[in-house]
Amino acid sequence: MKAAAHTRESRPQMTVRRKLTAYLALTKPRVIELLLVVTAPTMILAQQGLPNLWLLIATLIGGAMSAGSAGAFNCYIDRDIDRVMKRTQGRPLVTGELTDREALVFAYGLGIASIVWLGVFTNWLAAALSLAAILLYVVFYSLILKRRTSQNIVWGGVAGCMPVLIGWAAVTGSLDWPPFILFLIIFLWTPPHYWPLSMKYKDDYAAAGVPMLAVVRGRAQVGLQVILYAWATVACSLLLIPIADMGLVYSTVALVTGVWFIYETHRLYNLAIRHEKVSPMRVFHGSIMYLSLLFLAIGIDPLLPF
């Protein structure tokens, strides 16, 4: 009897836990992590030191909510192709852990809450930029570009650049040249980050009818594009040195990691043109490491006297 009673009591808790986990998955937590990685260092650069702790926390919370809302909208919009692609068949709307209505209500609620939160606890410029980021990702990328052009990730990546503008605006209440350089770094970095992933899951995207560059072009062409964007990314990262008066730490990290990033993209291309086995995920994971180290240096540099 006790065992049966225990089972009846634990079953609702397990259901709630699975539901909460499903809602969390809907927000694409790994994407949120990457966005927060670039926001905090930007705020330190804007402050030229450590910003107010509450302002930092409030901005990160608002940014996470905003990105989570955009991710949830994307899961709702892409639920049909997610059922086709092996990589996304574990998402909540595919498994049935959440209904379409639940996902849509959650996406709207989280998005509205993020705008109000940022407006109240940071400023309304940051809130407006957050709203723009959601609209860019949901409307411009998910609804318009993704299924229509192989350049989808290039221009759709604009939404992923917005956290640096939001972070800067939260600290200063305005925008300046440095955050736009940071914006451009992430904009140029997005294709060499995402296109290797699309190379690995080329068949998935083809089956879903999504015209990623790897689907409509050969490996060599994708590899060449990855190289060009990597060079542009590194060049832009060095441009930040005179514009934001960056010091020795950032300058060294930007140069060393930039050379390494470019080397990895050339390696991918050379393997592709020789028709050898390529390892696109090496460049994908390497690009994340590159951006993380670059923004870590951005956050550390203003705290040092050199």
Coordinates of C-alpha atoms in Angstrom, one line a residue:
M1 CA 0.0 0.0 0.0
K2 CA 2.8 2.4 1.0
A3 CA 4.6 1.6 -2.3
A4 CA 1.5 2.3 -4.3
A5 CA 0.8 5.5 -2.5
H6 CA 4.4 6.6 -3.1
T7 CA 4.1 5.9 -6.8
R8 CA 0.9 7.9 -7.1
E9 CA 2.6 10.8 -5.2
S10 CA 5.8 10.8 -7.3
R11 CA 4.1 10.5 -10.7
P12 CA 2.8 14.1 -10.8
Q13 CA 6.3 15.3 -9.7
M14 CA 7.9 13.4 -12.5
T15 CA 5.4 14.9 -15.0
V16 CA 6.1 18.4 -13.8
R17 CA 9.8 17.8 -14.0
R18 CA 9.6 16.5 -17.6
K19 CA 7.4 19.5 -18.5
L20 CA 9.8 22.0 -17.1
T21 CA 12.7 20.2 -18.8
A22 CA 10.7 20.4 -22.1
Y23 CA 10.1 24.1 -21.7
L24 CA 13.8 24.6 -21.0
A25 CA 14.7 22.7 -24.1
L26 CA 12.4 24.9 -26.1
T27 CA 14.6 27.9 -25.3
K28 CA 17.7 26.3 -26.8
P29 CA 19.9 26.7 -23.7
R30 CA 23.2 26.2 -25.5
V31 CA 22.5 29.2 -27.8
I32 CA 21.6 31.2 -24.7
E33 CA 25.0 30.3 -23.1
L34 CA 26.9 31.6 -26.1
L35 CA 24.9 34.8 -26.1
L36 CA 25.6 35.5 -22.5
V37 CA 29.3 34.8 -23.0
V38 CA 29.5 37.8 -25.3
T39 CA 27.2 40.1 -23.2
A40 CA 29.1 40.3 -19.9
P41 CA 32.5 41.2 -21.4
T42 CA 30.8 43.8 -23.6
M43 CA 29.4 45.4 -20.4
I44 CA 32.8 45.4 -18.8
L45 CA 34.3 47.1 -21.8
A46 CA 31.5 49.7 -21.9
Q47 CA 32.1 50.4 -18.2
Q48 CA 35.9 50.3 -18.6
G49 CA 35.7 48.3 -15.4
L50 CA 33.3 46.1 -13.4
P51 CA 29.7 47.3 -13.9
N52 CA 27.1 47.4 -11.1
L53 CA 26.5 43.8 -10.1
W54 CA 22.7 44.1 -10.2
L55 CA 22.8 45.7 -13.6
L56 CA 25.0 42.9 -14.9
I57 CA 22.7 40.2 -13.5
A58 CA 19.5 42.0 -14.6
T59 CA 20.9 42.3 -18.2
L60 CA 21.9 38.7 -18.3
I61 CA 18.5 37.5 -17.1
G62 CA 16.7 39.8 -19.5
G63 CA 19.0 38.7 -22.4
A64 CA 18.5 35.0 -21.5
M65 CA 14.7 35.5 -21.5
S66 CA 14.8 37.3 -24.8
A67 CA 17.0 34.6 -26.4
G68 CA 14.8 31.9 -24.9
S69 CA 11.7 33.5 -26.4
A70 CA 13.3 33.6 -29.8
G71 CA 14.3 30.0 -29.5
A72 CA 10.8 28.9 -28.5
F73 CA 9.3 30.8 -31.5
N74 CA 11.8 29.1 -33.8
C75 CA 10.9 25.6 -32.4
Y76 CA 7.3 26.4 -33.1
I77 CA 7.9 27.6 -36.6
D78 CA 10.3 24.8 -37.5
R79 CA 8.3 22.0 -35.9
D80 CA 7.6 20.4 -39.3
I81 CA 11.2 20.2 -40.4
D82 CA 12.3 19.2 -36.9
R83 CA 10.3 16.0 -37.4
V84 CA 12.3 15.2 -40.5
M85 CA 15.8 16.1 -39.3
K86 CA 17.5 13.4 -37.1
R87 CA 19.4 16.1 -35.2
T88 CA 16.2 17.8 -34.0
Q89 CA 13.8 14.9 -33.5
G90 CA 14.3 15.1 -29.7
R91 CA 12.8 18.6 -29.5
P92 CA 9.7 18.9 -27.3
L93 CA 7.2 19.7 -30.1
V94 CA 8.4 16.6 -32.0
T95 CA 8.3 14.3 -29.0
G96 CA 4.9 15.6 -28.0
E97 CA 6.1 16.7 -24.5
L98 CA 4.6 20.1 -25.3
T99 CA 1.7 21.1 -27.5
D100 CA 1.9 23.7 -30.2
R101 CA -0.3 26.0 -28.2
E102 CA 1.8 25.6 -25.0
A103 CA 5.0 26.5 -27.0
L104 CA 3.4 29.6 -28.6
V105 CA 2.0 30.9 -25.3
F106 CA 5.3 30.3 -23.6
A107 CA 7.2 32.1 -26.4
Y108 CA 5.0 35.1 -26.3
G109 CA 4.9 35.3 -22.5
L110 CA 8.7 35.0 -22.2
G111 CA 9.3 37.5 -24.9
I112 CA 7.0 40.1 -23.3
A113 CA 8.5 39.5 -19.9
S114 CA 12.0 40.0 -21.2
I115 CA 11.1 43.4 -22.8
V116 CA 9.4 44.6 -19.6
W117 CA 12.2 43.2 -17.4
L118 CA 15.0 45.0 -19.4
G119 CA 12.9 48.2 -19.6
V120 CA 12.4 48.3 -15.8
F121 CA 15.7 47.1 -14.6
T122 CA 18.1 48.4 -17.3
N123 CA 16.8 51.0 -19.7
W124 CA 14.3 51.2 -22.6
L125 CA 17.0 51.4 -25.3
A126 CA 18.3 47.9 -24.2
A127 CA 14.6 46.7 -24.1
A128 CA 14.0 48.0 -27.6
L129 CA 17.1 46.3 -28.9
S130 CA 16.0 43.1 -27.3
L131 CA 12.6 43.3 -29.1
A132 CA 14.5 44.0 -32.4
A133 CA 16.6 40.8 -31.8
I134 CA 13.5 38.7 -31.2
L135 CA 11.8 40.0 -34.4
L136 CA 15.0 39.6 -36.5
Y137 CA 15.3 36.0 -35.4
V138 CA 11.7 35.0 -35.6
V139 CA 10.5 37.0 -38.6
F140 CA 13.6 37.8 -40.7
Y141 CA 15.4 34.5 -40.2
S142 CA 12.9 31.8 -39.3
L143 CA 9.9 32.9 -41.4
I144 CA 11.6 34.6 -44.4
L145 CA 15.1 33.6 -45.0
K146 CA 15.7 30.1 -43.6
R147 CA 13.7 28.1 -46.3
R148 CA 14.4 30.5 -49.2
T149 CA 18.1 31.2 -49.6
S150 CA 21.5 29.6 -48.9
Q151 CA 22.5 33.0 -47.4
N152 CA 20.0 32.5 -44.6
I153 CA 22.5 32.1 -41.8
V154 CA 24.5 35.1 -43.0
W155 CA 21.7 37.7 -42.7
G156 CA 19.7 35.7 -40.2
G157 CA 22.8 35.8 -37.9
V158 CA 22.1 39.5 -37.3
A159 CA 19.9 38.5 -34.4
G160 CA 22.7 36.7 -32.7
C161 CA 24.8 39.9 -32.9
M162 CA 22.3 42.0 -30.9
P163 CA 23.4 41.0 -27.3
V164 CA 26.6 43.1 -27.6
L165 CA 24.4 46.2 -28.5
I166 CA 22.0 45.3 -25.6
G167 CA 24.9 44.9 -23.1
W168 CA 26.5 48.2 -24.2
A169 CA 23.2 50.1 -24.1
A170 CA 22.4 48.7 -20.6
V171 CA 25.6 50.2 -19.2
T172 CA 25.8 53.5 -21.1
G173 CA 22.2 54.2 -22.2
S174 CA 23.6 54.8 -25.7
L175 CA 25.6 53.2 -28.5
D176 CA 29.1 53.9 -29.8
W177 CA 31.5 52.5 -32.4
P178 CA 33.0 49.7 -30.2
P179 CA 29.7 47.8 -29.8
F180 CA 29.2 48.0 -33.6
I181 CA 32.7 46.5 -34.1
L182 CA 31.7 43.7 -31.7
F183 CA 28.5 43.3 -33.6
L184 CA 30.4 43.0 -36.9
I185 CA 32.8 40.4 -35.4
I186 CA 29.9 38.1 -34.4
F187 CA 28.2 38.8 -37.8
L188 CA 31.3 37.7 -39.7
W189 CA 32.0 34.8 -37.3
T190 CA 28.5 33.2 -37.7
P191 CA 29.0 31.7 -41.2
P192 CA 32.3 29.9 -40.5
H193 CA 30.7 28.8 -37.2
Y194 CA 27.5 27.4 -38.6
W195 CA 28.4 26.3 -42.2
P196 CA 30.7 23.4 -40.9
L197 CA 27.7 22.2 -38.9
S198 CA 25.5 22.3 -42.0
M199 CA 28.2 20.2 -43.8
K200 CA 27.9 17.5 -41.2
Y201 CA 24.1 17.5 -41.3
K202 CA 23.8 18.2 -45.0
D203 CA 21.5 15.2 -45.7
D204 CA 19.2 16.3 -42.8
Y205 CA 18.9 19.8 -44.3
A206 CA 18.3 18.4 -47.8
A207 CA 15.6 16.1 -46.6
A208 CA 13.9 19.0 -44.8
G209 CA 14.1 21.2 -47.9
V210 CA 16.3 23.8 -46.2
P211 CA 18.8 25.3 -48.7
M212 CA 21.8 25.6 -46.5
L213 CA 25.0 26.3 -48.4
A214 CA 26.3 22.8 -47.9
V215 CA 23.1 21.5 -49.6
V216 CA 23.3 23.7 -52.7
R217 CA 27.1 23.9 -53.1
G218 CA 30.0 21.4 -52.9
R219 CA 32.3 20.9 -49.9
A220 CA 35.1 22.8 -51.6
Q221 CA 32.9 25.9 -52.2
V222 CA 31.6 25.8 -48.6
G223 CA 35.2 25.4 -47.3
L224 CA 36.3 28.5 -49.4
Q225 CA 33.5 30.6 -48.0
V226 CA 34.4 29.5 -44.5
I227 CA 37.9 30.7 -45.0
L228 CA 36.9 34.1 -46.4
Y229 CA 34.6 34.8 -43.5
A230 CA 37.2 33.6 -41.0
W231 CA 39.8 36.0 -42.4
A232 CA 37.2 38.8 -42.3
T233 CA 36.3 38.0 -38.7
V234 CA 39.9 38.1 -37.5
A235 CA 40.6 41.3 -39.4
C236 CA 37.6 42.9 -37.7
S237 CA 38.7 41.7 -34.3
L238 CA 42.0 43.5 -34.8
L239 CA 40.1 46.6 -35.8
L240 CA 38.8 46.8 -32.3
I241 CA 42.3 47.5 -30.9
P242 CA 42.5 51.1 -32.1
I243 CA 38.8 51.9 -31.9
A244 CA 38.3 50.7 -28.3
D245 CA 41.9 51.4 -27.2
M246 CA 42.4 47.7 -26.3
G247 CA 45.5 46.7 -24.4
L248 CA 48.2 44.0 -24.6
V249 CA 46.0 41.1 -23.4
Y250 CA 43.3 41.5 -26.0
S251 CA 45.7 42.3 -28.8
T252 CA 47.7 39.1 -28.1
V253 CA 44.6 36.8 -27.7
A254 CA 43.0 38.3 -30.8
L255 CA 46.1 37.7 -32.9
V256 CA 47.0 34.2 -31.6
T257 CA 43.5 32.8 -31.6
G258 CA 42.8 34.4 -34.9
V259 CA 45.8 32.7 -36.6
W260 CA 44.6 29.4 -35.1
F261 CA 41.0 29.9 -36.3
I262 CA 42.2 30.7 -39.8
Y263 CA 44.5 27.7 -39.8
E264 CA 41.6 25.4 -38.9
T265 CA 39.4 26.7 -41.7
H266 CA 42.3 26.3 -44.3
R267 CA 42.7 22.7 -43.0
L268 CA 39.1 22.0 -43.6
Y269 CA 39.3 23.5 -47.2
N270 CA 42.4 21.6 -48.1
L271 CA 40.9 18.3 -47.0
A272 CA 37.8 19.1 -49.0
I273 CA 39.6 19.9 -52.3
R274 CA 41.7 16.7 -51.9
H275 CA 38.4 14.8 -51.5
E276 CA 39.7 13.4 -48.2
K277 CA 37.5 12.8 -45.1
V278 CA 36.8 16.2 -43.6
S279 CA 36.0 17.0 -39.9
P280 CA 33.7 20.0 -40.0
M281 CA 32.7 19.7 -36.4
R282 CA 36.4 20.4 -35.5
V283 CA 35.9 23.8 -37.0
F284 CA 32.4 24.2 -35.5
H285 CA 33.7 23.5 -31.9
G286 CA 36.9 25.5 -32.6
S287 CA 34.9 28.5 -33.6
I288 CA 33.1 28.5 -30.3
M289 CA 36.4 28.3 -28.5
Y290 CA 37.7 31.1 -30.6
L291 CA 34.8 33.5 -29.8
S292 CA 34.8 32.5 -26.1
L293 CA 38.5 33.3 -25.7
L294 CA 38.2 36.5 -27.7
F295 CA 35.4 37.8 -25.5
L296 CA 37.1 36.6 -22.4
A297 CA 40.0 38.8 -23.4
I298 CA 37.6 41.7 -24.0
G299 CA 36.3 41.3 -20.5
I300 CA 39.7 41.0 -18.9
D301 CA 41.5 43.7 -20.8
P302 CA 39.8 46.8 -19.3
L303 CA 40.5 45.5 -15.8
L304 CA 44.3 45.6 -16.4
P305 CA 46.6 48.6 -16.5
F306 CA 48.4 47.5 -19.7

